[in-house]
Amino acid sequence: MNGQIVVVGNGMAGSRLVSELRARDRNLRITVFGAETAQPYNRVLLSNVLAGVTAPGDIGLTDPAWYAANGVDARLGREIVAIDRVRKTVTCADGTVTPYGTLVLATGSAPVVPPLPGLDAEGVVAFRTLDDCRAIIRMADGAESAVVVGGGLLGLEAARGLAGRGLRVTVVHLGGHLMERQLDAEAGGVLRRTIAGLGVRTLVGARLTGAPTAGGRVTGVELDDGVVLPADLVVLACGIRPETGLARAAGLTVDRGVVVDDRLRSVDDPDVHAIGECAQHQGTVYGLVAPAWEQARILADLLTGGDARYEGSRQVTRLKAAGIELAAMGETGLGDDEAEVIRFADPARGTYKKVVIRDDRLIGAILLGETTTAGTLTQLYDRAAPVPSDRLALLFQGLDPATPADTPVRMPDAATVCVCNNVSKGRIRACWEAGARDVADVAAETRATTGCGGCRDTVEGILEWLGTQEVTFPTRSGRR
């Protein structure tokens, strides 16, 4: 294709697109702008950094030398402030103008900050970027108590991380139960009990009205019933909003996100594309990494002469917090009058399981506290495959020998192990047969484990199992 590809945004979607493009064509002219000065990093793992189990330097997605080595013009810390679709240029905050042949918007999202008094005070941080994470860690040092505003995925991960640092943590959530977008009310109640056992208090149905301050520093939060919760640190995890200002100012159609077609093109301009959290496809804006990376792969194919189409993504959510196992997918809020629903609940042990079936297909599932069948459910959900006649086998591993399970011996090669990067057991086996012997080797070849990290134990289990087989293959060094 002719002309320069300019990517605006160097986060998880933009950086993946750049690497996918370069893997397909060494001669493309690629320029990528990143508003952050940092090299692209895995935003999904920020909660691990906050918890202290991962160092900030260990969540990078691209080696700093990669751009130069691969002929990519990377302009980090350079924010684009305007798009001229007539002249086909983008303008940087420093005044420089760069022409494009194809423009890709991967501008991501910004945190929602409620317009309430006190939320601009010292000690209040919106949890979104690596700099935010560093600020929270710095403020947590010496603090005794924290309030996390928002009981969604990010808020609970932040709360668990702060509790692990020894702070007294309260989660204030406006919704009627935790993670209401992914869980039903009963699962939300079990989750609330589970995190209470981990030292995190939660208040649901609680509306924030402001944050009292003293000397310019936050001292707590105030609720609409007049209750004041003391806090040395307030973390805002109230949701995200797609960054669409550039697109809107350029005259592109914007709803919640930049509206794109099945080729991930703006519906107004075939030379402008959008992917990731800023893109809206068939009415949906995706806020998870797997859809963003799927979009990046498909767009890279299209921009290098392929004929792929994006048909939407199935979303699987995993909560990454020490002491909590949670996987949820699809339509989890349906009841017995709307679908076939199978449930198991043991709140005292923090266990809740639910599968939702319609027309003999899995359309939703929740696994909380025990997730050994998550791989099976994900495979059935992704492929819209018929479910087994023994429904309990979907909840409890080992009930039906004909059902694929999360053990390497019984897991079929077609089973998806890494949802974020769409890596099957078969691909991991192929890596092992080519000489890969540890997770790092597999990650280098397939990117498995580099998304949310939730599949790491499964990948390790597959490698351990392969290592016990009688047939041996060369290692990467050629040794047996």
Tab-separated table of N, CA and C in Angstrom, residues 248-317:
chain	number	residue	atom	x	y	z
A	248	ARG	N	-13.971	13.870	17.053
A	248	ARG	CA	-15.146	14.744	16.976
A	248	ARG	C	-14.779	16.076	16.317
A	249	ALA	N	-13.628	16.629	16.738
A	249	ALA	CA	-13.197	17.914	16.172
A	249	ALA	C	-12.883	17.803	14.688
A	250	ALA	N	-12.512	16.587	14.250
A	250	ALA	CA	-12.203	16.377	12.830
A	250	ALA	C	-13.447	16.073	12.003
A	251	GLY	N	-14.615	16.078	12.639
A	251	GLY	CA	-15.855	15.867	11.911
A	251	GLY	C	-16.226	14.419	11.695
A	252	LEU	N	-15.594	13.510	12.434
A	252	LEU	CA	-15.927	12.098	12.309
A	252	LEU	C	-17.158	11.779	13.167
A	253	THR	N	-17.909	10.782	12.767
A	253	THR	CA	-19.088	10.385	13.524
A	253	THR	C	-18.672	9.732	14.830
A	254	VAL	N	-19.149	10.303	15.928
A	254	VAL	CA	-18.829	9.806	17.267
A	254	VAL	C	-20.123	9.606	18.031
A	255	ASP	N	-20.306	8.431	18.577
A	255	ASP	CA	-21.393	8.165	19.510
A	255	ASP	C	-20.745	8.072	20.887
A	256	ARG	N	-20.682	6.899	21.475
A	256	ARG	CA	-19.844	6.753	22.673
A	256	ARG	C	-18.380	6.654	22.259
A	257	GLY	N	-18.120	6.038	21.124
A	257	GLY	CA	-16.786	5.967	20.557
A	257	GLY	C	-16.820	6.371	19.103
A	258	VAL	N	-15.675	6.326	18.446
A	258	VAL	CA	-15.599	6.618	17.015
A	258	VAL	C	-16.275	5.467	16.275
A	259	VAL	N	-17.309	5.759	15.523
A	259	VAL	CA	-18.098	4.712	14.878
A	259	VAL	C	-17.336	4.154	13.676
A	260	VAL	N	-17.126	2.833	13.691
A	260	VAL	CA	-16.367	2.180	12.625
A	260	VAL	C	-17.181	1.038	12.025
A	261	ASP	N	-16.795	0.633	10.802
A	261	ASP	CA	-17.456	-0.470	10.121
A	261	ASP	C	-16.689	-1.767	10.353
A	262	ASP	N	-17.012	-2.801	9.582
A	262	ASP	CA	-16.379	-4.108	9.776
A	262	ASP	C	-14.923	-4.131	9.323
A	263	ARG	N	-14.485	-3.081	8.629
A	263	ARG	CA	-13.068	-2.953	8.280
A	263	ARG	C	-12.364	-2.001	9.233
A	264	LEU	N	-13.042	-1.673	10.322
A	264	LEU	CA	-12.524	-0.782	11.365
A	264	LEU	C	-12.189	0.601	10.815
A	265	ARG	N	-12.918	1.013	9.774
A	265	ARG	CA	-12.791	2.343	9.199
A	265	ARG	C	-13.858	3.246	9.787
A	266	SER	N	-13.521	4.506	9.927
A	266	SER	CA	-14.552	5.478	10.252
A	266	SER	C	-15.623	5.440	9.173
A	267	VAL	N	-16.867	5.572	9.578
A	267	VAL	CA	-17.955	5.536	8.595
A	267	VAL	C	-17.967	6.785	7.730
A	268	ASP	N	-17.115	7.768	8.058
A	268	ASP	CA	-17.061	9.018	7.290
A	268	ASP	C	-15.872	9.111	6.350
A	269	ASP	N	-14.792	8.367	6.645
A	269	ASP	CA	-13.541	8.592	5.926
A	269	ASP	C	-12.795	7.263	5.818
A	270	PRO	N	-12.640	6.711	4.619
A	270	PRO	CA	-11.984	5.410	4.465
A	270	PRO	C	-10.506	5.421	4.810
A	271	ASP	N	-9.906	6.603	4.937
A	271	ASP	CA	-8.485	6.692	5.278
A	271	ASP	C	-8.246	6.827	6.780
A	272	VAL	N	-9.323	6.828	7.554
A	272	VAL	CA	-9.197	6.942	9.009
A	272	VAL	C	-9.821	5.709	9.657
A	273	HIS	N	-9.051	5.077	10.527
A	273	HIS	CA	-9.508	3.889	11.242
A	273	HIS	C	-9.454	4.162	12.745
A	274	ALA	N	-10.133	3.338	13.524
A	274	ALA	CA	-10.075	3.434	14.978
A	274	ALA	C	-10.137	2.039	15.567
A	275	ILE	N	-9.335	1.804	16.611
A	275	ILE	CA	-9.317	0.511	17.289
A	275	ILE	C	-9.210	0.731	18.789
A	276	GLY	N	-9.527	-0.298	19.543
A	276	GLY	CA	-9.381	-0.240	20.996
A	276	GLY	C	-10.534	0.478	21.676
A	277	GLU	N	-10.255	1.056	22.813
A	277	GLU	CA	-11.299	1.626	23.660
A	277	GLU	C	-11.950	2.877	23.094
A	278	CYS	N	-11.353	3.479	22.077
A	278	CYS	CA	-11.957	4.674	21.484
A	278	CYS	C	-12.884	4.326	20.327
A	279	ALA	N	-12.942	3.049	19.925
A	279	ALA	CA	-13.716	2.642	18.751
A	279	ALA	C	-15.057	2.054	19.164
A	280	GLN	N	-16.071	2.307	18.350
A	280	GLN	CA	-17.405	1.736	18.574
A	280	GLN	C	-17.814	0.964	17.330
A	281	HIS	N	-18.026	-0.338	17.503
A	281	HIS	CA	-18.384	-1.208	16.382
A	281	HIS	C	-19.725	-1.855	16.678
A	282	GLN	N	-20.663	-1.685	15.785
A	282	GLN	CA	-22.007	-2.234	15.935
A	282	GLN	C	-22.592	-1.915	17.316
A	283	GLY	N	-22.410	-0.672	17.718
A	283	GLY	CA	-22.996	-0.196	18.954
A	283	GLY	C	-22.237	-0.533	20.209
A	284	THR	N	-21.109	-1.233	20.103
A	284	THR	CA	-20.368	-1.686	21.276
A	284	THR	C	-19.002	-1.022	21.347
A	285	VAL	N	-18.656	-0.538	22.536
A	285	VAL	CA	-17.305	-0.079	22.846
A	285	VAL	C	-16.713	-1.083	23.819
A	286	TYR	N	-15.583	-1.680	23.440
A	286	TYR	CA	-14.977	-2.720	24.271
A	286	TYR	C	-13.953	-2.105	25.221
A	287	GLY	N	-13.988	-2.555	26.462
A	287	GLY	CA	-13.063	-2.021	27.454
A	287	GLY	C	-12.060	-3.027	27.958
A	288	LEU	N	-11.877	-4.128	27.216
A	288	LEU	CA	-10.946	-5.166	27.624
A	288	LEU	C	-9.838	-5.308	26.587
A	289	VAL	N	-8.741	-5.945	27.014
A	289	VAL	CA	-7.572	-6.006	26.147
A	289	VAL	C	-7.767	-6.969	24.978
A	290	ALA	N	-8.433	-8.096	25.184
A	290	ALA	CA	-8.542	-9.085	24.108
A	290	ALA	C	-9.215	-8.518	22.861
A	291	PRO	N	-10.345	-7.800	22.975
A	291	PRO	CA	-10.930	-7.210	21.760
A	291	PRO	C	-10.006	-6.202	21.087
A	292	ALA	N	-9.286	-5.396	21.883
A	292	ALA	CA	-8.371	-4.411	21.294
A	292	ALA	C	-7.283	-5.098	20.486
A	293	TRP	N	-6.740	-6.167	21.019
A	293	TRP	CA	-5.685	-6.885	20.311
A	293	TRP	C	-6.240	-7.633	19.100
A	294	GLU	N	-7.459	-8.114	19.194
A	294	GLU	CA	-8.084	-8.744	18.027
A	294	GLU	C	-8.294	-7.711	16.921
A	295	GLN	N	-8.747	-6.526	17.286
A	295	GLN	CA	-8.919	-5.461	16.301
A	295	GLN	C	-7.590	-5.082	15.670
A	296	ALA	N	-6.523	-5.004	16.481
A	296	ALA	CA	-5.201	-4.655	15.951
A	296	ALA	C	-4.739	-5.689	14.931
A	297	ARG	N	-4.959	-6.951	15.230
A	297	ARG	CA	-4.547	-8.021	14.306
A	297	ARG	C	-5.314	-7.928	12.991
A	298	ILE	N	-6.619	-7.741	13.093
A	298	ILE	CA	-7.444	-7.687	11.881
A	298	ILE	C	-7.096	-6.454	11.048
A	299	LEU	N	-6.910	-5.308	11.698
A	299	LEU	CA	-6.573	-4.096	10.946
A	299	LEU	C	-5.205	-4.231	10.291
A	300	ALA	N	-4.258	-4.857	10.972
A	300	ALA	CA	-2.940	-5.069	10.360
A	300	ALA	C	-3.076	-5.917	9.100
A	301	ASP	N	-3.935	-6.929	9.142
A	301	ASP	CA	-4.170	-7.733	7.947
A	301	ASP	C	-4.746	-6.874	6.824
A	302	LEU	N	-5.723	-6.057	7.158
A	302	LEU	CA	-6.376	-5.226	6.146
A	302	LEU	C	-5.410	-4.217	5.532
A	303	LEU	N	-4.574	-3.597	6.363
A	303	LEU	CA	-3.673	-2.560	5.866
A	303	LEU	C	-2.487	-3.130	5.096
A	304	THR	N	-2.328	-4.442	5.139
A	304	THR	CA	-1.245	-5.065	4.372
A	304	THR	C	-1.792	-5.968	3.270
A	305	GLY	N	-3.020	-5.674	2.824
A	305	GLY	CA	-3.554	-6.347	1.657
A	305	GLY	C	-4.490	-7.497	1.922
A	306	GLY	N	-4.767	-7.795	3.194
A	306	GLY	CA	-5.674	-8.888	3.512
A	306	GLY	C	-7.130	-8.485	3.319
A	307	ASP	N	-8.012	-9.448	3.534
A	307	ASP	CA	-9.436	-9.198	3.328
A	307	ASP	C	-10.235	-9.619	4.564
A	308	ALA	N	-9.650	-9.399	5.741
A	308	ALA	CA	-10.302	-9.794	6.989
A	308	ALA	C	-11.474	-8.859	7.302
A	309	ARG	N	-12.341	-9.312	8.165
A	309	ARG	CA	-13.450	-8.493	8.650
A	309	ARG	C	-13.564	-8.662	10.161
A	310	TYR	N	-13.893	-7.573	10.833
A	310	TYR	CA	-14.108	-7.635	12.273
A	310	TYR	C	-15.590	-7.848	12.528
A	311	GLU	N	-15.913	-8.907	13.241
A	311	GLU	CA	-17.305	-9.265	13.479
A	311	GLU	C	-17.716	-9.077	14.936
A	312	GLY	N	-16.896	-8.381	15.704
A	312	GLY	CA	-17.185	-8.207	17.125
A	312	GLY	C	-16.430	-9.231	17.948
A	313	SER	N	-16.363	-8.997	19.246
A	313	SER	CA	-15.602	-9.864	20.148
A	313	SER	C	-16.486	-10.370	21.274
A	314	ARG	N	-16.203	-11.567	21.711
A	314	ARG	CA	-16.837	-12.098	22.910
A	314	ARG	C	-15.950	-11.757	24.098
A	315	GLN	N	-16.532	-11.183	25.119
A	315	GLN	CA	-15.751	-10.668	26.232
A	315	GLN	C	-15.749	-11.647	27.405
A	316	VAL	N	-14.543	-11.949	27.871
A	316	VAL	CA	-14.355	-12.775	29.054
A	316	VAL	C	-13.590	-11.942	30.067
A	317	THR	N	-14.167	-11.775	31.245
A	317	THR	CA	-13.572	-10.934	32.285
A	317	THR	C	-12.975	-11.803	33.376
